[in-house]
PDB file of C-alpha atoms in Angstrom:
ATOM      1  CA  UNK E   1     -36.043  29.941  12.406  1.00 47.00           C
ATOM      2  CA  UNK E   2     -37.768  26.562  12.546  1.00 50.00           C
ATOM      3  CA  UNK E   3     -37.379  26.186   8.779  1.00 59.00           C
ATOM      4  CA  UNK E   4     -33.601  26.156   9.062  1.00 62.00           C
ATOM      5  CA  UNK E   5     -33.389  23.316  11.600  1.00 72.00           C
ATOM      6  CA  UNK E   6     -34.467  20.588   9.133  1.00 76.00           C
ATOM      7  CA  UNK E   7     -31.927  21.885   6.613  1.00 80.00           C
ATOM      8  CA  UNK E   8     -29.235  21.888   9.261  1.00 77.00           C
ATOM      9  CA  UNK E   9     -30.127  18.347  10.292  1.00 83.00           C
ATOM     10  CA  UNK E  10     -30.315  17.210   6.656  1.00 84.00           C
ATOM     11  CA  UNK E  11     -26.829  18.569   6.059  1.00 86.00           C
ATOM     12  CA  UNK E  12     -25.361  16.454   8.864  1.00 86.00           C
ATOM     13  CA  UNK E  13     -27.297  13.372   7.817  1.00 88.00           C
ATOM     14  CA  UNK E  14     -26.038  13.841   4.246  1.00 89.00           C
ATOM     15  CA  UNK E  15     -22.477  14.273   5.499  1.00 88.00           C
ATOM     16  CA  UNK E  16     -22.762  11.084   7.563  1.00 89.00           C
ATOM     17  CA  UNK E  17     -24.132   9.148   4.573  1.00 88.00           C
ATOM     18  CA  UNK E  18     -21.319  10.469   2.375  1.00 88.00           C
ATOM     19  CA  UNK E  19     -18.689   9.317   4.873  1.00 88.00           C
ATOM     20  CA  UNK E  20     -20.312   5.880   5.192  1.00 86.00           C
ATOM     21  CA  UNK E  21     -20.546   5.463   1.412  1.00 85.00           C
ATOM     22  CA  UNK E  22     -16.874   6.347   1.065  1.00 81.00           C
ATOM     23  CA  UNK E  23     -15.966   3.742   3.687  1.00 75.00           C
ATOM     24  CA  UNK E  24     -18.152   1.088   1.992  1.00 77.00           C
ATOM     25  CA  UNK E  25     -16.583   1.862  -1.394  1.00 75.00           C
ATOM     26  CA  UNK E  26     -13.065   1.582   0.025  1.00 70.00           C
ATOM     27  CA  UNK E  27     -13.846  -1.723   1.734  1.00 71.00           C
ATOM     28  CA  UNK E  28     -15.448  -3.083  -1.434  1.00 71.00           C
ATOM     29  CA  UNK E  29     -12.412  -2.111  -3.531  1.00 66.00           C
ATOM     30  CA  UNK E  30     -10.121  -3.750  -1.012  1.00 65.00           C
ATOM     31  CA  UNK E  31     -12.144  -6.965  -0.956  1.00 70.00           C
ATOM     32  CA  UNK E  32     -12.263  -7.160  -4.746  1.00 72.00           C
ATOM     33  CA  UNK E  33      -8.657  -6.205  -5.484  1.00 75.00           C
ATOM     34  CA  UNK E  34      -6.704  -7.472  -2.488  1.00 84.00           C
ATOM     35  CA  UNK E  35      -6.228 -11.078  -3.668  1.00 86.00           C
ATOM     36  CA  UNK E  36      -4.644 -10.299  -7.065  1.00 91.00           C
ATOM     37  CA  UNK E  37      -2.476  -7.563  -5.555  1.00 92.00           C
ATOM     38  CA  UNK E  38      -1.255  -9.910  -2.824  1.00 92.00           C
ATOM     39  CA  UNK E  39      -0.469 -12.595  -5.405  1.00 94.00           C
ATOM     40  CA  UNK E  40       1.538 -10.035  -7.397  1.00 96.00           C
ATOM     41  CA  UNK E  41       3.443  -8.914  -4.290  1.00 96.00           C
ATOM     42  CA  UNK E  42       4.135 -12.551  -3.320  1.00 96.00           C
ATOM     43  CA  UNK E  43       5.479 -13.269  -6.808  1.00 97.00           C
ATOM     44  CA  UNK E  44       7.633 -10.135  -6.742  1.00 97.00           C
ATOM     45  CA  UNK E  45       8.965 -11.056  -3.295  1.00 97.00           C
ATOM     46  CA  UNK E  46       9.911 -14.549  -4.538  1.00 96.00           C
ATOM     47  CA  UNK E  47      11.695 -13.029  -7.550  1.00 96.00           C
ATOM     48  CA  UNK E  48      13.457 -10.586  -5.243  1.00 96.00           C
ATOM     49  CA  UNK E  49      14.593 -13.407  -2.955  1.00 95.00           C
ATOM     50  CA  UNK E  50      16.048 -15.331  -5.894  1.00 95.00           C
ATOM     51  CA  UNK E  51      17.820 -12.249  -7.206  1.00 95.00           C
ATOM     52  CA  UNK E  52      19.228 -11.468  -3.758  1.00 94.00           C
ATOM     53  CA  UNK E  53      20.944 -14.861  -3.641  1.00 93.00           C
ATOM     54  CA  UNK E  54      23.075 -13.747  -6.593  1.00 92.00           C
ATOM     55  CA  UNK E  55      23.207 -10.060  -5.744  1.00 90.00           C
ATOM     56  CA  UNK E  56      26.288  -9.079  -7.743  1.00 90.00           C
ATOM     57  CA  UNK E  57      24.868 -10.348 -11.030  1.00 91.00           C
ATOM     58  CA  UNK E  58      21.237  -9.395 -10.343  1.00 90.00           C
ATOM     59  CA  UNK E  59      21.321  -5.703  -9.489  1.00 89.00           C
ATOM     60  CA  UNK E  60      19.621  -4.632 -12.724  1.00 89.00           C
ATOM     61  CA  UNK E  61      17.002  -7.337 -12.286  1.00 93.00           C
ATOM     62  CA  UNK E  62      16.423  -6.134  -8.708  1.00 92.00           C
ATOM     63  CA  UNK E  63      15.776  -2.599  -9.947  1.00 90.00           C
ATOM     64  CA  UNK E  64      13.146  -3.987 -12.329  1.00 92.00           C
ATOM     65  CA  UNK E  65      11.536  -5.940  -9.493  1.00 95.00           C
ATOM     66  CA  UNK E  66      11.612  -2.812  -7.319  1.00 94.00           C
ATOM     67  CA  UNK E  67       9.770  -0.908 -10.061  1.00 93.00           C
ATOM     68  CA  UNK E  68       7.154  -3.658 -10.291  1.00 95.00           C
ATOM     69  CA  UNK E  69       6.722  -3.655  -6.507  1.00 96.00           C
ATOM     70  CA  UNK E  70       6.392   0.119  -6.508  1.00 95.00           C
ATOM     71  CA  UNK E  71       3.634  -0.092  -9.111  1.00 94.00           C
ATOM     72  CA  UNK E  72       1.763  -2.807  -7.202  1.00 96.00           C
ATOM     73  CA  UNK E  73       2.095  -0.912  -3.934  1.00 96.00           C
ATOM     74  CA  UNK E  74       0.833   2.289  -5.604  1.00 93.00           C
ATOM     75  CA  UNK E  75      -2.249   0.355  -6.671  1.00 91.00           C
ATOM     76  CA  UNK E  76      -2.733  -1.045  -3.170  1.00 91.00           C
ATOM     77  CA  UNK E  77      -2.132   2.245  -1.320  1.00 90.00           C
ATOM     78  CA  UNK E  78      -5.504   4.007  -1.807  1.00 85.00           C
ATOM     79  CA  UNK E  79      -7.385   0.879  -0.755  1.00 80.00           C
ATOM     80  CA  UNK E  80      -5.809   0.785   2.708  1.00 82.00           C
ATOM     81  CA  UNK E  81      -6.203   2.646   5.977  1.00 78.00           C
ATOM     82  CA  UNK E  82      -4.134   3.073   9.077  1.00 83.00           C
ATOM     83  CA  UNK E  83      -0.843   1.350   9.696  1.00 88.00           C
ATOM     84  CA  UNK E  84      -0.909  -0.683   6.471  1.00 88.00           C
ATOM     85  CA  UNK E  85      -1.228   2.507   4.445  1.00 91.00           C
ATOM     86  CA  UNK E  86       1.671   4.100   6.335  1.00 94.00           C
ATOM     87  CA  UNK E  87       3.905   1.044   5.768  1.00 94.00           C
ATOM     88  CA  UNK E  88       3.119   1.001   2.048  1.00 95.00           C
ATOM     89  CA  UNK E  89       3.819   4.728   1.731  1.00 94.00           C
ATOM     90  CA  UNK E  90       7.213   4.370   3.436  1.00 94.00           C
ATOM     91  CA  UNK E  91       8.190   1.372   1.301  1.00 95.00           C
ATOM     92  CA  UNK E  92       7.229   3.178  -1.916  1.00 93.00           C
ATOM     93  CA  UNK E  93       9.361   6.133  -0.836  1.00 90.00           C
ATOM     94  CA  UNK E  94      12.335   3.821  -0.254  1.00 89.00           C
ATOM     95  CA  UNK E  95      11.838   2.055  -3.581  1.00 89.00           C
ATOM     96  CA  UNK E  96      11.713   5.375  -5.445  1.00 85.00           C
ATOM     97  CA  UNK E  97      15.101   6.265  -4.003  1.00 81.00           C
ATOM     98  CA  UNK E  98      16.683   3.262  -5.706  1.00 76.00           C
ATOM     99  CA  UNK E  99      14.813   3.496  -8.961  1.00 66.00           C
ATOM    100  CA  UNK E 100      14.847   7.102 -10.094  1.00 63.00           C
ATOM    101  CA  UNK E 101      16.303  10.343  -8.834  1.00 59.00           C
ATOM    102  CA  UNK E 102      14.341  13.563  -8.580  1.00 59.00           C
ATOM    103  CA  UNK E 103      15.098  16.992  -7.221  1.00 59.00           C
ATOM    104  CA  UNK E 104      14.021  15.930  -3.698  1.00 57.00           C
ATOM    105  CA  UNK E 105      15.139  12.263  -3.790  1.00 55.00           C
ATOM    106  CA  UNK E 106      18.715  11.334  -4.612  1.00 60.00           C
ATOM    107  CA  UNK E 107      19.200   8.032  -6.344  1.00 62.00           C
ATOM    108  CA  UNK E 108      20.841   5.716  -3.874  1.00 70.00           C
ATOM    109  CA  UNK E 109      23.343   3.028  -4.642  1.00 79.00           C
ATOM    110  CA  UNK E 110      21.956  -0.410  -4.056  1.00 84.00           C
ATOM    111  CA  UNK E 111      23.816  -2.541  -1.540  1.00 89.00           C
ATOM    112  CA  UNK E 112      23.077  -6.101  -0.482  1.00 92.00           C
ATOM    113  CA  UNK E 113      22.035  -4.941   3.011  1.00 93.00           C
ATOM    114  CA  UNK E 114      19.660  -2.303   1.637  1.00 92.00           C
ATOM    115  CA  UNK E 115      18.131  -4.805  -0.782  1.00 93.00           C
ATOM    116  CA  UNK E 116      17.569  -7.313   2.014  1.00 95.00           C
ATOM    117  CA  UNK E 117      16.000  -4.588   4.149  1.00 94.00           C
ATOM    118  CA  UNK E 118      13.586  -3.796   1.308  1.00 95.00           C
ATOM    119  CA  UNK E 119      12.777  -7.492   0.971  1.00 96.00           C
ATOM    120  CA  UNK E 120      12.039  -7.737   4.701  1.00 96.00           C
ATOM    121  CA  UNK E 121       9.897  -4.581   4.613  1.00 96.00           C
ATOM    122  CA  UNK E 122       7.980  -6.008   1.664  1.00 97.00           C
ATOM    123  CA  UNK E 123       7.363  -9.214   3.628  1.00 97.00           C
ATOM    124  CA  UNK E 124       6.021  -7.145   6.543  1.00 96.00           C
ATOM    125  CA  UNK E 125       3.591  -5.356   4.206  1.00 95.00           C
ATOM    126  CA  UNK E 126       2.483  -8.636   2.625  1.00 96.00           C
ATOM    127  CA  UNK E 127       1.832 -10.285   5.988  1.00 95.00           C
ATOM    128  CA  UNK E 128       0.031  -7.246   7.348  1.00 92.00           C
ATOM    129  CA  UNK E 129      -2.283  -7.058   4.331  1.00 90.00           C
ATOM    130  CA  UNK E 130      -2.882 -10.824   4.543  1.00 90.00           C
ATOM    131  CA  UNK E 131      -3.984 -10.400   8.158  1.00 89.00           C
ATOM    132  CA  UNK E 132      -6.230  -7.540   7.093  1.00 83.00           C
ATOM    133  CA  UNK E 133      -7.730  -9.778   4.415  1.00 81.00           C
ATOM    134  CA  UNK E 134      -8.355 -12.533   6.987  1.00 83.00           C
ATOM    135  CA  UNK E 135      -9.964 -10.030   9.352  1.00 80.00           C
ATOM    136  CA  UNK E 136     -12.293  -8.935   6.565  1.00 74.00           C
ATOM    137  CA  UNK E 137     -13.190 -12.544   5.713  1.00 75.00           C
ATOM    138  CA  UNK E 138     -14.012 -13.287   9.346  1.00 75.00           C
ATOM    139  CA  UNK E 139     -16.260 -10.242   9.526  1.00 69.00           C
ATOM    140  CA  UNK E 140     -14.118  -8.096  11.768  1.00 62.00           C
ATOM    141  CA  UNK E 141     -14.399  -4.383  11.230  1.00 54.00           C
ATOM    142  CA  UNK E 142     -12.153  -2.644   8.745  1.00 51.00           C
ATOM    143  CA  UNK E 143     -11.469   1.030   9.124  1.00 50.00           C
ATOM    144  CA  UNK E 144      -9.359   3.606  10.833  1.00 43.00           C
TER     145      UNK E 144
END
């Protein structure tokens, strides 16, 4: 009976170490990759803003920008936790609806109001991730 207690304790210590290593890896990936991903999202948001000013002639260009944003957000998604991750997931879902249809997502027609809503949602994600980046730089905790 006493021989099993150290194994039991070792299991929980190993589980704790595994969880901590996963958290450290995620934070490291975020620190390393957040700056280039934010620059890409900022650039895509600027391009989207320009295209929205001439919406009628820029709808195809907007769909290309949406696809680029979707790709960047997909790359950012696994590096996030909490509310930022939820916002990114929702925005990707919306972008997919305008880019390609599937059996569970109907392709939606792009209107000026919908495009502006996507632009605003993208700005919210960008600002939220920028604040997260600043929190990490100042040494505040990152996690759930």
